[in-house]
Amino acid sequence: MRAIIVVVLLALVCRWGVAQIGPRYVIELRGQGGGTVGMAQGRVQLAGKGMALIRFQGLSMLAVDADSEAYSAEAVRDWPSADVLLVLPAAAGHYDGPAPLRGLRAGMPVIVTEAAGVEAPAISARQARAAHAHAAAAAAEGPRLYPMQVWNTLDLRKQNTRLRVTAMAGAPGTQGVAGFMLEVGNSRSSYRVYLSCEEVPAATLAQRLPGADLALLPSREVPRLLALNRGAPAAGEPATLTTAGYAFTAIKR
């Protein structure tokens, strides 16, 4: 009898864990990736208004703020090429729905947020419309969408270069995705960049993300850069991201 109870409890715990963590995506990309010893370096740079490009050993990821002017059907043709796209959710102001995504190449991985338990009626309705539009865009031949809720993960590999994207929670009591943790690296070392979807003080981010190395704070014009140094942020205000960019070196974990 005791054994049966233990099995039932384990099953319930497993079901609860799956419900909390959600699906995990795995993507294998073709192409040349780095991964050789002594070349574990990358760069984060400004790619346009509200856009940041992250490169590491042959893998490139473009992050676009859905509130920025760059997120439009007209501007998408000028976006830099990338292996994967991450769309930071719109908060207010300029927003062009899923229209820009239709201009992307077929099969391109696109990470988007998925509404989950939002209580505000206005936001819930907008997110519901966006989710419906995203599904319609995915039905046509175009990019492949990967909707993510809090604690969902996506693992991507290109040759020896690896990327893990985790949808992160915000402060206690809040709902929805507060940001995305990007861990890029190889079998020897990695670097963690946090893309925030909200305005958060540096000290708060450092406490919430003790393992992060760098954070990008949202802006419709130019994202701001904050060195977190794994829980010990540098003094002063976040720096403005430039086209020259910020060079980083992967860290042995």
mmCIF file of C-alpha atoms in Angstrom:
data_model
loop_
_atom_site.group_PDB
_atom_site.id
_atom_site.type_symbol
_atom_site.label_atom_id
_atom_site.label_comp_id
_atom_site.label_asym_id
_atom_site.label_seq_id
_atom_site.Cartn_x
_atom_site.Cartn_y
_atom_site.Cartn_z
ATOM 1 C CA MET A 1 0.000 0.000 0.000
ATOM 2 C CA ARG A 2 2.811 2.387 0.917
ATOM 3 C CA ALA A 3 4.517 1.677 -2.419
ATOM 4 C CA ILE A 4 1.319 2.527 -4.294
ATOM 5 C CA ILE A 5 0.999 5.835 -2.422
ATOM 6 C CA VAL A 6 4.625 6.723 -3.237
ATOM 7 C CA VAL A 7 4.074 5.974 -6.932
ATOM 8 C CA VAL A 8 0.930 8.125 -7.001
ATOM 9 C CA LEU A 9 2.724 11.018 -5.279
ATOM 10 C CA LEU A 10 5.644 10.798 -7.708
ATOM 11 C CA ALA A 11 3.237 10.852 -10.630
ATOM 12 C CA LEU A 12 1.518 13.956 -9.258
ATOM 13 C CA VAL A 13 4.854 15.689 -8.687
ATOM 14 C CA CYS A 14 5.969 14.875 -12.232
ATOM 15 C CA ARG A 15 2.709 16.194 -13.665
ATOM 16 C CA TRP A 16 3.051 19.395 -11.616
ATOM 17 C CA GLY A 17 6.645 19.848 -12.773
ATOM 18 C CA VAL A 18 5.729 19.454 -16.437
ATOM 19 C CA ALA A 19 2.872 21.920 -16.053
ATOM 20 C CA GLN A 20 5.191 24.474 -14.439
ATOM 21 C CA ILE A 21 8.175 24.087 -16.758
ATOM 22 C CA GLY A 22 6.273 23.516 -19.989
ATOM 23 C CA PRO A 23 7.548 22.201 -23.302
ATOM 24 C CA ARG A 24 11.175 22.223 -24.273
ATOM 25 C CA TYR A 25 12.164 22.927 -27.872
ATOM 26 C CA VAL A 26 15.265 21.480 -29.531
ATOM 27 C CA ILE A 27 16.607 22.882 -32.813
ATOM 28 C CA GLU A 28 19.542 21.665 -34.882
ATOM 29 C CA LEU A 29 20.812 24.161 -37.471
ATOM 30 C CA ARG A 30 22.988 23.353 -40.425
ATOM 31 C CA GLY A 31 25.957 25.499 -41.285
ATOM 32 C CA GLN A 32 29.393 26.283 -40.019
ATOM 33 C CA GLY A 33 29.770 27.018 -36.325
ATOM 34 C CA GLY A 34 32.894 27.730 -34.304
ATOM 35 C CA GLY A 35 33.833 25.967 -31.139
ATOM 36 C CA THR A 36 37.614 25.778 -31.470
ATOM 37 C CA VAL A 37 39.859 26.344 -28.475
ATOM 38 C CA GLY A 38 40.923 29.970 -27.967
ATOM 39 C CA MET A 39 38.058 31.428 -30.002
ATOM 40 C CA ALA A 40 35.255 31.483 -27.392
ATOM 41 C CA GLN A 41 34.506 35.151 -28.040
ATOM 42 C CA GLY A 42 31.327 36.936 -29.022
ATOM 43 C CA ARG A 43 29.837 40.391 -29.448
ATOM 44 C CA VAL A 44 26.587 42.211 -28.658
ATOM 45 C CA GLN A 45 25.914 45.181 -30.915
ATOM 46 C CA LEU A 46 23.235 47.651 -31.939
ATOM 47 C CA ALA A 47 21.532 46.537 -35.163
ATOM 48 C CA GLY A 48 18.960 49.330 -35.520
ATOM 49 C CA LYS A 49 16.297 51.097 -33.460
ATOM 50 C CA GLY A 50 15.188 48.685 -30.757
ATOM 51 C CA MET A 51 17.337 45.856 -32.156
ATOM 52 C CA ALA A 52 20.362 44.018 -30.778
ATOM 53 C CA LEU A 53 22.479 41.420 -32.572
ATOM 54 C CA ILE A 54 24.339 38.766 -30.580
ATOM 55 C CA ARG A 55 27.091 36.790 -32.326
ATOM 56 C CA PHE A 56 29.127 33.886 -31.035
ATOM 57 C CA GLN A 57 31.275 31.470 -33.071
ATOM 58 C CA GLY A 58 29.218 31.420 -36.247
ATOM 59 C CA LEU A 59 25.826 31.677 -34.511
ATOM 60 C CA SER A 60 23.834 34.913 -34.648
ATOM 61 C CA MET A 61 20.671 35.909 -32.805
ATOM 62 C CA LEU A 62 18.622 39.040 -33.444
ATOM 63 C CA ALA A 63 16.453 40.516 -30.662
ATOM 64 C CA VAL A 64 13.744 42.981 -31.710
ATOM 65 C CA ASP A 65 11.570 45.102 -29.422
ATOM 66 C CA ALA A 66 7.991 44.820 -30.737
ATOM 67 C CA ASP A 67 7.371 48.417 -29.596
ATOM 68 C CA SER A 68 10.208 49.822 -31.729
ATOM 69 C CA GLU A 69 9.955 51.436 -35.159
ATOM 70 C CA ALA A 70 12.127 48.655 -36.559
ATOM 71 C CA TYR A 71 9.334 46.150 -35.925
ATOM 72 C CA SER A 72 7.278 46.825 -39.042
ATOM 73 C CA ALA A 73 6.517 45.119 -42.339
ATOM 74 C CA GLU A 74 8.373 47.905 -44.165
ATOM 75 C CA ALA A 75 11.540 47.739 -42.045
ATOM 76 C CA VAL A 76 11.958 43.962 -41.945
ATOM 77 C CA ARG A 77 13.804 43.897 -45.272
ATOM 78 C CA ASP A 78 16.574 45.956 -43.658
ATOM 79 C CA TRP A 79 17.005 43.661 -40.665
ATOM 80 C CA PRO A 80 20.437 41.999 -40.498
ATOM 81 C CA SER A 81 20.511 38.297 -41.278
ATOM 82 C CA ALA A 82 20.482 35.985 -38.264
ATOM 83 C CA ASP A 83 20.038 32.320 -37.414
ATOM 84 C CA VAL A 84 17.252 32.943 -34.906
ATOM 85 C CA LEU A 85 14.955 35.849 -34.011
ATOM 86 C CA LEU A 86 13.633 36.759 -30.559
ATOM 87 C CA VAL A 87 10.686 39.168 -30.399
ATOM 88 C CA LEU A 88 10.442 41.032 -27.093
ATOM 89 C CA PRO A 89 6.739 41.534 -26.271
ATOM 90 C CA ALA A 90 5.053 44.865 -26.890
ATOM 91 C CA ALA A 91 4.088 46.854 -23.805
ATOM 92 C CA ALA A 92 2.495 49.981 -25.244
ATOM 93 C CA GLY A 93 2.724 52.327 -28.185
ATOM 94 C CA HIS A 94 3.929 51.247 -31.611
ATOM 95 C CA TYR A 95 3.070 47.642 -32.462
ATOM 96 C CA ASP A 96 2.566 46.109 -35.887
ATOM 97 C CA GLY A 97 1.295 42.653 -34.893
ATOM 98 C CA PRO A 98 2.795 39.641 -36.680
ATOM 99 C CA ALA A 99 3.011 41.372 -40.077
ATOM 100 C CA PRO A 100 6.838 41.777 -40.040
ATOM 101 C CA LEU A 101 7.296 38.061 -39.402
ATOM 102 C CA ARG A 102 5.708 37.177 -42.741
ATOM 103 C CA GLY A 103 8.677 38.754 -44.503
ATOM 104 C CA LEU A 104 11.214 36.419 -42.898
ATOM 105 C CA ARG A 105 12.717 33.424 -44.649
ATOM 106 C CA ALA A 106 10.865 30.127 -44.549
ATOM 107 C CA GLY A 107 11.699 27.989 -41.546
ATOM 108 C CA MET A 108 13.516 30.702 -39.580
ATOM 109 C CA PRO A 109 13.167 30.045 -35.815
ATOM 110 C CA VAL A 110 11.269 32.897 -34.139
ATOM 111 C CA ILE A 111 10.846 32.982 -30.352
ATOM 112 C CA VAL A 112 7.737 34.796 -29.107
ATOM 113 C CA THR A 113 5.982 35.036 -25.753
ATOM 114 C CA GLU A 114 2.747 33.188 -25.127
ATOM 115 C CA ALA A 115 -0.008 34.698 -22.970
ATOM 116 C CA ALA A 116 -0.541 32.816 -19.725
ATOM 117 C CA GLY A 117 -2.931 33.862 -16.986
ATOM 118 C CA VAL A 118 -2.889 37.608 -17.654
ATOM 119 C CA GLU A 119 -5.595 39.213 -15.556
ATOM 120 C CA ALA A 120 -5.893 42.660 -17.147
ATOM 121 C CA PRO A 121 -8.738 42.420 -19.709
ATOM 122 C CA ALA A 122 -7.200 44.890 -22.189
ATOM 123 C CA ILE A 123 -3.838 43.138 -22.216
ATOM 124 C CA SER A 124 -5.429 39.719 -22.328
ATOM 125 C CA ALA A 125 -7.511 40.647 -25.370
ATOM 126 C CA ARG A 126 -4.509 42.074 -27.201
ATOM 127 C CA GLN A 127 -2.368 39.070 -26.441
ATOM 128 C CA ALA A 128 -5.182 36.772 -27.538
ATOM 129 C CA ARG A 129 -5.390 38.607 -30.880
ATOM 130 C CA ALA A 130 -1.603 38.457 -31.233
ATOM 131 C CA ALA A 131 -1.585 34.718 -30.515
ATOM 132 C CA HIS A 132 -4.295 34.152 -33.130
ATOM 133 C CA ALA A 133 -2.396 36.246 -35.666
ATOM 134 C CA HIS A 134 0.849 34.399 -34.888
ATOM 135 C CA ALA A 135 -0.909 31.097 -35.567
ATOM 136 C CA ALA A 136 -2.227 32.423 -38.876
ATOM 137 C CA ALA A 137 1.248 33.591 -39.863
ATOM 138 C CA ALA A 138 2.711 30.211 -38.977
ATOM 139 C CA ALA A 139 0.112 28.436 -41.102
ATOM 140 C CA ALA A 140 1.501 30.095 -44.219
ATOM 141 C CA GLU A 141 4.929 29.263 -45.558
ATOM 142 C CA GLY A 142 7.196 31.407 -43.464
ATOM 143 C CA PRO A 143 9.180 31.355 -40.229
ATOM 144 C CA ARG A 144 8.608 28.744 -37.546
ATOM 145 C CA LEU A 145 7.267 30.201 -34.309
ATOM 146 C CA TYR A 146 8.222 28.958 -30.846
ATOM 147 C CA PRO A 147 5.768 30.391 -28.262
ATOM 148 C CA MET A 148 7.224 30.392 -24.750
ATOM 149 C CA GLN A 149 5.765 30.778 -21.277
ATOM 150 C CA VAL A 150 7.641 31.217 -18.010
ATOM 151 C CA TRP A 151 10.318 28.514 -17.517
ATOM 152 C CA ASN A 152 9.976 27.158 -21.053
ATOM 153 C CA THR A 153 13.372 26.444 -22.616
ATOM 154 C CA LEU A 154 14.677 26.232 -26.151
ATOM 155 C CA ASP A 155 17.952 24.488 -26.995
ATOM 156 C CA LEU A 156 19.595 25.296 -30.310
ATOM 157 C CA ARG A 157 22.782 23.859 -31.735
ATOM 158 C CA LYS A 158 24.816 24.881 -34.770
ATOM 159 C CA GLN A 159 27.834 22.629 -35.196
ATOM 160 C CA ASN A 160 29.774 23.000 -31.913
ATOM 161 C CA THR A 161 28.023 26.189 -30.817
ATOM 162 C CA ARG A 162 25.110 25.894 -28.415
ATOM 163 C CA LEU A 163 22.371 28.271 -27.329
ATOM 164 C CA ARG A 164 19.844 27.797 -24.550
ATOM 165 C CA VAL A 165 16.980 30.288 -24.198
ATOM 166 C CA THR A 166 14.933 30.279 -20.977
ATOM 167 C CA ALA A 167 11.788 32.368 -20.443
ATOM 168 C CA MET A 168 12.251 33.931 -17.005
ATOM 169 C CA ALA A 169 9.757 34.941 -14.333
ATOM 170 C CA GLY A 170 9.596 38.413 -12.814
ATOM 171 C CA ALA A 171 9.181 39.584 -9.239
ATOM 172 C CA PRO A 172 7.006 37.486 -6.894
ATOM 173 C CA GLY A 173 3.325 38.044 -7.580
ATOM 174 C CA THR A 174 3.811 39.053 -11.220
ATOM 175 C CA GLN A 175 2.702 37.033 -14.228
ATOM 176 C CA GLY A 176 4.026 36.563 -17.717
ATOM 177 C CA VAL A 177 7.547 36.465 -19.109
ATOM 178 C CA ALA A 178 9.792 39.143 -17.569
ATOM 179 C CA GLY A 179 12.761 38.408 -19.819
ATOM 180 C CA PHE A 180 14.845 35.771 -21.552
ATOM 181 C CA MET A 181 18.105 34.259 -20.352
ATOM 182 C CA LEU A 182 20.418 33.400 -23.242
ATOM 183 C CA GLU A 183 23.310 31.062 -22.508
ATOM 184 C CA VAL A 184 25.587 30.758 -25.512
ATOM 185 C CA GLY A 185 28.770 28.736 -25.647
ATOM 186 C CA ASN A 186 30.298 25.360 -26.391
ATOM 187 C CA SER A 187 31.203 22.226 -24.443
ATOM 188 C CA ARG A 188 33.926 24.083 -22.507
ATOM 189 C CA SER A 189 32.522 27.499 -21.630
ATOM 190 C CA SER A 190 29.492 29.764 -21.941
ATOM 191 C CA TYR A 191 28.256 33.332 -21.485
ATOM 192 C CA ARG A 192 24.864 34.386 -20.102
ATOM 193 C CA VAL A 193 23.013 37.401 -21.478
ATOM 194 C CA TYR A 194 19.666 38.443 -20.002
ATOM 195 C CA LEU A 195 17.223 40.243 -22.311
ATOM 196 C CA SER A 196 14.780 42.102 -20.102
ATOM 197 C CA CYS A 197 11.190 42.793 -21.173
ATOM 198 C CA GLU A 198 10.717 45.397 -18.427
ATOM 199 C CA GLU A 199 12.474 48.292 -16.735
ATOM 200 C CA VAL A 200 14.264 46.893 -13.681
ATOM 201 C CA PRO A 201 16.899 48.546 -11.424
ATOM 202 C CA ALA A 202 20.400 47.098 -11.691
ATOM 203 C CA ALA A 203 20.493 45.976 -8.060
ATOM 204 C CA THR A 204 17.194 44.120 -8.472
ATOM 205 C CA LEU A 205 18.411 42.331 -11.587
ATOM 206 C CA ALA A 206 21.639 41.326 -9.867
ATOM 207 C CA GLN A 207 19.716 39.789 -6.959
ATOM 208 C CA ARG A 208 17.254 38.015 -9.242
ATOM 209 C CA LEU A 209 19.902 36.756 -11.692
ATOM 210 C CA PRO A 210 23.083 35.913 -9.748
ATOM 211 C CA GLY A 211 24.417 33.764 -12.594
ATOM 212 C CA ALA A 212 24.011 36.316 -15.407
ATOM 213 C CA ASP A 213 27.008 38.049 -16.974
ATOM 214 C CA LEU A 214 25.292 40.791 -18.975
ATOM 215 C CA ALA A 215 21.828 42.341 -19.286
ATOM 216 C CA LEU A 216 20.131 44.240 -22.102
ATOM 217 C CA LEU A 217 17.442 46.654 -20.937
ATOM 218 C CA PRO A 218 14.567 47.466 -23.322
ATOM 219 C CA SER A 219 14.200 50.698 -25.276
ATOM 220 C CA ARG A 220 12.294 51.675 -28.417
ATOM 221 C CA GLU A 221 15.355 53.515 -29.677
ATOM 222 C CA VAL A 222 18.632 52.115 -28.325
ATOM 223 C CA PRO A 223 18.868 49.187 -25.868
ATOM 224 C CA ARG A 224 21.008 49.759 -22.788
ATOM 225 C CA LEU A 225 23.783 47.496 -21.596
ATOM 226 C CA LEU A 226 24.451 46.483 -17.998
ATOM 227 C CA ALA A 227 27.388 44.311 -16.909
ATOM 228 C CA LEU A 228 26.020 42.093 -14.123
ATOM 229 C CA ASN A 229 29.273 40.204 -13.514
ATOM 230 C CA ARG A 230 27.397 37.243 -12.016
ATOM 231 C CA GLY A 231 25.696 39.195 -9.242
ATOM 232 C CA ALA A 232 28.167 42.078 -8.839
ATOM 233 C CA PRO A 233 27.046 44.832 -11.250
ATOM 234 C CA ALA A 234 29.432 47.687 -11.936
ATOM 235 C CA ALA A 235 28.583 51.024 -10.351
ATOM 236 C CA GLY A 236 26.913 53.674 -12.482
ATOM 237 C CA GLU A 237 24.129 53.824 -15.035
ATOM 238 C CA PRO A 238 23.671 51.251 -17.821
ATOM 239 C CA ALA A 239 25.632 52.108 -20.968
ATOM 240 C CA THR A 240 24.044 52.730 -24.358
ATOM 241 C CA LEU A 241 24.557 49.886 -26.812
ATOM 242 C CA THR A 242 26.498 50.967 -29.917
ATOM 243 C CA THR A 243 27.053 49.601 -33.415
ATOM 244 C CA ALA A 244 30.666 48.863 -32.443
ATOM 245 C CA GLY A 245 29.207 46.642 -29.773
ATOM 246 C CA TYR A 246 30.356 44.981 -26.584
ATOM 247 C CA ALA A 247 32.855 42.132 -26.851
ATOM 248 C CA PHE A 248 32.657 39.232 -24.419
ATOM 249 C CA THR A 249 34.513 36.012 -23.730
ATOM 250 C CA ALA A 250 32.801 32.800 -22.677
ATOM 251 C CA ILE A 251 33.486 31.675 -19.112
ATOM 252 C CA LYS A 252 34.333 28.166 -17.978
ATOM 253 C CA ARG A 253 31.481 26.893 -15.806
#
